[in-house]
């Protein structure tokens, strides 16, 4: 129970990678704040399940990642309710694909805001408390696209590269305060969102399911295996352990070898 008596805030955690991270922290004894979009009943089911499965406290924050005041309020509320925010995972993110010359300006603004600026606001709000307690873990979910680029993803790639830079800067600023800041950079992770894309891609490209998975989705991953949400969550738990106390300012790939090429 490496996180017993700690509190973790995980943005974008009502499903997929974020929910797996939240549950992994809860399994280590942390109280949890989940955040994100979705059906209210489904979110409540997941929140209650975390409490039931792991015997911890779990609350839900509806903070909008486009609004600085709501992000700061999420951290303030968590500190008031649980006494501290010890672990912050900035996981919320969105994607949009378009050639640069026709990339909608509003989509650019939205992707930069949610994938990068929201992390800045959450970190800014959480760092003072972490510093005062001389312990904290900041983990930013980046992407293989924080290290390499792909066509038609100008906003996403820019945001993820920026997140890498933000992480390094914060790591240097809090290096003597018992606080670490790191990026994790997954490749393609098997989530319901990815699974739903397969039938559409099969139809659009006239491919079999296996062809879509191996020749489209996993084309960049030498292992030809999807990363699992449990593997990403396991890396997050490790970064909160004593063994990882001197890992800070790092951008850790978990991408099946994608960025090794």
GROMACS .gro file of C-alpha atoms in nm:
model
  261
    1UNK     CA    1   0.000   0.000   0.000
    2UNK     CA    2   0.256   0.255  -0.118
    3UNK     CA    3   0.003   0.539  -0.133
    4UNK     CA    4  -0.192   0.481   0.188
    5UNK     CA    5  -0.300   0.817   0.338
    6UNK     CA    6  -0.214   0.993   0.011
    7UNK     CA    7  -0.461   1.165  -0.224
    8UNK     CA    8  -0.441   1.148  -0.602
    9UNK     CA    9  -0.617   1.372  -0.853
   10UNK     CA   10  -0.643   1.223  -1.202
   11UNK     CA   11  -0.791   1.432  -1.482
   12UNK     CA   12  -0.966   1.265  -1.773
   13UNK     CA   13  -1.031   0.962  -1.555
   14UNK     CA   14  -1.393   0.864  -1.609
   15UNK     CA   15  -1.285   0.597  -1.859
   16UNK     CA   16  -0.987   0.447  -2.040
   17UNK     CA   17  -0.630   0.521  -1.932
   18UNK     CA   18  -0.725   0.772  -1.663
   19UNK     CA   19  -0.972   0.539  -1.494
   20UNK     CA   20  -0.714   0.258  -1.493
   21UNK     CA   21  -0.462   0.493  -1.330
   22UNK     CA   22  -0.716   0.602  -1.068
   23UNK     CA   23  -0.801   0.242  -0.984
   24UNK     CA   24  -0.432   0.145  -0.963
   25UNK     CA   25  -0.369   0.429  -0.715
   26UNK     CA   26  -0.675   0.326  -0.514
   27UNK     CA   27  -0.539  -0.030  -0.500
   28UNK     CA   28  -0.230   0.121  -0.334
   29UNK     CA   29  -0.445   0.290  -0.070
   30UNK     CA   30  -0.483   0.641  -0.211
   31UNK     CA   31  -0.799   0.846  -0.187
   32UNK     CA   32  -0.900   0.949  -0.537
   33UNK     CA   33  -1.048   1.244  -0.722
   34UNK     CA   34  -1.168   1.145  -1.067
   35UNK     CA   35  -1.255   1.401  -1.333
   36UNK     CA   36  -1.386   1.395  -1.685
   37UNK     CA   37  -1.681   1.379  -1.917
   38UNK     CA   38  -1.948   1.113  -1.960
   39UNK     CA   39  -2.289   0.994  -1.853
   40UNK     CA   40  -2.357   1.099  -1.495
   41UNK     CA   41  -2.488   0.758  -1.390
   42UNK     CA   42  -2.190   0.579  -1.546
   43UNK     CA   43  -1.948   0.814  -1.368
   44UNK     CA   44  -2.122   0.758  -1.036
   45UNK     CA   45  -2.103   0.381  -1.091
   46UNK     CA   46  -1.727   0.400  -1.147
   47UNK     CA   47  -1.678   0.633  -0.849
   48UNK     CA   48  -1.872   0.405  -0.616
   49UNK     CA   49  -1.693   0.098  -0.752
   50UNK     CA   50  -1.354   0.247  -0.663
   51UNK     CA   51  -1.469   0.297  -0.304
   52UNK     CA   52  -1.620  -0.051  -0.282
   53UNK     CA   53  -1.333  -0.236  -0.448
   54UNK     CA   54  -1.048  -0.072  -0.259
   55UNK     CA   55  -1.192   0.068   0.064
   56UNK     CA   56  -1.078   0.424  -0.009
   57UNK     CA   57  -1.263   0.751  -0.055
   58UNK     CA   58  -1.333   0.867  -0.408
   59UNK     CA   59  -1.495   1.190  -0.522
   60UNK     CA   60  -1.582   1.325  -0.865
   61UNK     CA   61  -1.492   1.670  -0.992
   62UNK     CA   62  -1.676   1.805  -1.296
   63UNK     CA   63  -1.409   2.072  -1.350
   64UNK     CA   64  -1.395   2.184  -1.712
   65UNK     CA   65  -1.037   2.158  -1.842
   66UNK     CA   66  -1.100   2.465  -2.057
   67UNK     CA   67  -1.156   2.684  -1.751
   68UNK     CA   68  -0.862   2.786  -1.531
   69UNK     CA   69  -1.078   2.877  -1.232
   70UNK     CA   70  -1.247   2.538  -1.231
   71UNK     CA   71  -0.912   2.356  -1.253
   72UNK     CA   72  -0.774   2.553  -0.958
   73UNK     CA   73  -1.102   2.491  -0.776
   74UNK     CA   74  -1.067   2.114  -0.831
   75UNK     CA   75  -0.732   2.115  -0.652
   76UNK     CA   76  -0.852   2.348  -0.374
   77UNK     CA   77  -1.162   2.135  -0.316
   78UNK     CA   78  -0.956   1.815  -0.303
   79UNK     CA   79  -0.720   1.966  -0.047
   80UNK     CA   80  -1.013   2.081   0.164
   81UNK     CA   81  -1.186   1.742   0.150
   82UNK     CA   82  -0.889   1.508   0.188
   83UNK     CA   83  -0.626   1.732   0.348
   84UNK     CA   84  -0.378   1.721   0.062
   85UNK     CA   85  -0.318   1.656  -0.305
   86UNK     CA   86  -0.008   1.436  -0.312
   87UNK     CA   87  -0.029   1.297  -0.663
   88UNK     CA   88  -0.147   1.483  -0.971
   89UNK     CA   89  -0.193   1.307  -1.303
   90UNK     CA   90  -0.272   1.535  -1.596
   91UNK     CA   91  -0.432   1.286  -1.830
   92UNK     CA   92  -0.716   1.477  -1.998
   93UNK     CA   93  -0.668   1.508  -2.372
   94UNK     CA   94  -0.843   1.538  -2.707
   95UNK     CA   95  -0.738   1.486  -3.068
   96UNK     CA   96  -0.830   1.628  -3.409
   97UNK     CA   97  -0.676   1.538  -3.744
   98UNK     CA   98  -0.653   1.777  -4.038
   99UNK     CA   99  -0.399   1.916  -4.288
  100UNK     CA  100  -0.230   2.230  -4.157
  101UNK     CA  101  -0.378   2.459  -4.422
  102UNK     CA  102  -0.733   2.365  -4.326
  103UNK     CA  103  -0.684   2.298  -3.955
  104UNK     CA  104  -0.967   2.485  -3.776
  105UNK     CA  105  -0.836   2.758  -3.547
  106UNK     CA  106  -1.091   2.673  -3.279
  107UNK     CA  107  -0.976   2.310  -3.276
  108UNK     CA  108  -0.615   2.424  -3.238
  109UNK     CA  109  -0.711   2.643  -2.942
  110UNK     CA  110  -0.914   2.368  -2.779
  111UNK     CA  111  -0.644   2.101  -2.813
  112UNK     CA  112  -0.370   2.329  -2.678
  113UNK     CA  113  -0.598   2.431  -2.391
  114UNK     CA  114  -0.699   2.081  -2.280
  115UNK     CA  115  -0.378   1.892  -2.357
  116UNK     CA  116  -0.129   2.153  -2.236
  117UNK     CA  117  -0.268   2.463  -2.067
  118UNK     CA  118  -0.493   2.263  -1.832
  119UNK     CA  119  -0.186   2.079  -1.704
  120UNK     CA  120  -0.017   2.413  -1.631
  121UNK     CA  121  -0.312   2.532  -1.424
  122UNK     CA  122  -0.342   2.206  -1.229
  123UNK     CA  123   0.031   2.198  -1.155
  124UNK     CA  124   0.030   2.563  -1.052
  125UNK     CA  125  -0.250   2.491  -0.807
  126UNK     CA  126  -0.100   2.169  -0.665
  127UNK     CA  127   0.268   2.262  -0.627
  128UNK     CA  128   0.240   2.491  -0.320
  129UNK     CA  129   0.083   2.216  -0.109
  130UNK     CA  130   0.330   1.955  -0.233
  131UNK     CA  131   0.621   2.184  -0.150
  132UNK     CA  132   0.489   2.256   0.197
  133UNK     CA  133   0.459   1.882   0.271
  134UNK     CA  134   0.795   1.803   0.106
  135UNK     CA  135   0.640   1.526  -0.103
  136UNK     CA  136   0.457   1.517  -0.434
  137UNK     CA  137   0.432   1.332  -0.762
  138UNK     CA  138   0.330   1.505  -1.085
  139UNK     CA  139   0.273   1.277  -1.382
  140UNK     CA  140   0.175   1.412  -1.721
  141UNK     CA  141   0.029   1.177  -1.980
  142UNK     CA  142   0.207   1.278  -2.297
  143UNK     CA  143   0.232   1.048  -2.599
  144UNK     CA  144   0.480   0.904  -2.844
  145UNK     CA  145   0.388   1.228  -3.022
  146UNK     CA  146   0.577   1.419  -2.754
  147UNK     CA  147   0.892   1.276  -2.917
  148UNK     CA  148   0.803   1.225  -3.282
  149UNK     CA  149   0.546   1.371  -3.519
  150UNK     CA  150   0.281   1.238  -3.756
  151UNK     CA  151   0.116   1.424  -4.042
  152UNK     CA  152  -0.213   1.607  -3.987
  153UNK     CA  153  -0.179   1.628  -3.607
  154UNK     CA  154  -0.021   1.971  -3.573
  155UNK     CA  155  -0.208   2.078  -3.258
  156UNK     CA  156  -0.178   1.746  -3.077
  157UNK     CA  157   0.192   1.705  -3.154
  158UNK     CA  158   0.261   2.066  -3.053
  159UNK     CA  159   0.071   2.024  -2.726
  160UNK     CA  160   0.246   1.700  -2.636
  161UNK     CA  161   0.590   1.841  -2.717
  162UNK     CA  162   0.497   2.139  -2.500
  163UNK     CA  163   0.390   1.908  -2.218
  164UNK     CA  164   0.735   1.750  -2.224
  165UNK     CA  165   0.894   2.094  -2.187
  166UNK     CA  166   0.655   2.195  -1.910
  167UNK     CA  167   0.736   1.875  -1.722
  168UNK     CA  168   1.111   1.934  -1.739
  169UNK     CA  169   1.075   2.295  -1.625
  170UNK     CA  170   0.858   2.203  -1.327
  171UNK     CA  171   1.094   1.918  -1.234
  172UNK     CA  172   1.383   2.164  -1.209
  173UNK     CA  173   1.184   2.413  -1.004
  174UNK     CA  174   1.072   2.159  -0.740
  175UNK     CA  175   1.384   1.938  -0.744
  176UNK     CA  176   1.483   2.020  -0.385
  177UNK     CA  177   1.133   1.996  -0.242
  178UNK     CA  178   1.071   1.621  -0.247
  179UNK     CA  179   0.850   1.663  -0.554
  180UNK     CA  180   0.904   1.489  -0.888
  181UNK     CA  181   0.755   1.567  -1.228
  182UNK     CA  182   0.762   1.321  -1.516
  183UNK     CA  183   0.596   1.246  -1.848
  184UNK     CA  184   0.477   0.908  -1.960
  185UNK     CA  185   0.451   0.868  -2.336
  186UNK     CA  186   0.236   0.576  -2.450
  187UNK     CA  187   0.201   0.458  -2.805
  188UNK     CA  188  -0.131   0.312  -2.914
  189UNK     CA  189  -0.317   0.196  -2.603
  190UNK     CA  190  -0.603  -0.052  -2.624
  191UNK     CA  191  -0.906   0.142  -2.501
  192UNK     CA  192  -1.277   0.139  -2.591
  193UNK     CA  193  -1.213   0.454  -2.797
  194UNK     CA  194  -0.954   0.275  -3.012
  195UNK     CA  195  -1.169  -0.037  -3.039
  196UNK     CA  196  -1.460   0.169  -3.174
  197UNK     CA  197  -1.240   0.307  -3.455
  198UNK     CA  198  -1.170  -0.036  -3.601
  199UNK     CA  199  -1.503  -0.111  -3.781
  200UNK     CA  200  -1.506   0.238  -3.938
  201UNK     CA  201  -1.149   0.198  -4.059
  202UNK     CA  202  -1.223  -0.153  -4.191
  203UNK     CA  203  -1.505  -0.011  -4.402
  204UNK     CA  204  -1.319   0.299  -4.516
  205UNK     CA  205  -1.003   0.113  -4.618
  206UNK     CA  206  -1.161  -0.218  -4.722
  207UNK     CA  207  -0.944  -0.406  -4.477
  208UNK     CA  208  -0.990  -0.695  -4.236
  209UNK     CA  209  -0.980  -0.633  -3.862
  210UNK     CA  210  -0.632  -0.786  -3.844
  211UNK     CA  211  -0.509  -0.563  -4.127
  212UNK     CA  212  -0.642  -0.251  -3.956
  213UNK     CA  213  -0.482  -0.344  -3.627
  214UNK     CA  214  -0.141  -0.444  -3.766
  215UNK     CA  215  -0.102  -0.224  -4.075
  216UNK     CA  216  -0.278   0.093  -3.958
  217UNK     CA  217  -0.301   0.124  -3.580
  218UNK     CA  218   0.014  -0.070  -3.494
  219UNK     CA  219   0.217   0.028  -3.800
  220UNK     CA  220   0.453   0.238  -3.587
  221UNK     CA  221   0.490  -0.009  -3.298
  222UNK     CA  222   0.758  -0.274  -3.366
  223UNK     CA  223   0.613  -0.511  -3.106
  224UNK     CA  224   0.283  -0.514  -3.297
  225UNK     CA  225   0.109  -0.515  -2.962
  226UNK     CA  226  -0.117  -0.254  -2.808
  227UNK     CA  227  -0.006  -0.103  -2.480
  228UNK     CA  228  -0.261  -0.189  -2.211
  229UNK     CA  229  -0.415   0.057  -1.969
  230UNK     CA  230  -0.287  -0.161  -1.685
  231UNK     CA  231   0.071  -0.121  -1.811
  232UNK     CA  232   0.037   0.257  -1.819
  233UNK     CA  233  -0.119   0.255  -1.472
  234UNK     CA  234   0.161   0.032  -1.343
  235UNK     CA  235   0.422   0.282  -1.462
  236UNK     CA  236   0.236   0.560  -1.280
  237UNK     CA  237   0.232   0.359  -0.957
  238UNK     CA  238   0.606   0.296  -0.991
  239UNK     CA  239   0.673   0.669  -1.035
  240UNK     CA  240   0.503   0.726  -0.699
  241UNK     CA  241   0.721   0.471  -0.520
  242UNK     CA  242   1.035   0.535  -0.317
  243UNK     CA  243   1.233   0.353  -0.585
  244UNK     CA  244   1.146   0.634  -0.828
  245UNK     CA  245   1.231   0.923  -0.597
  246UNK     CA  246   1.523   1.028  -0.817
  247UNK     CA  247   1.339   0.994  -1.146
  248UNK     CA  248   1.232   1.346  -1.235
  249UNK     CA  249   1.219   1.551  -1.551
  250UNK     CA  250   1.202   1.228  -1.749
  251UNK     CA  251   0.989   1.142  -2.050
  252UNK     CA  252   0.931   0.768  -2.022
  253UNK     CA  253   0.826   0.583  -2.336
  254UNK     CA  254   0.581   0.296  -2.316
  255UNK     CA  255   0.524   0.255  -2.689
  256UNK     CA  256   0.634  -0.089  -2.805
  257UNK     CA  257   0.953   0.055  -2.953
  258UNK     CA  258   0.781   0.323  -3.165
  259UNK     CA  259   1.023   0.604  -3.081
  260UNK     CA  260   1.331   0.379  -3.093
  261UNK     CA  261   1.318   0.384  -3.473
   0.00000   0.00000   0.00000
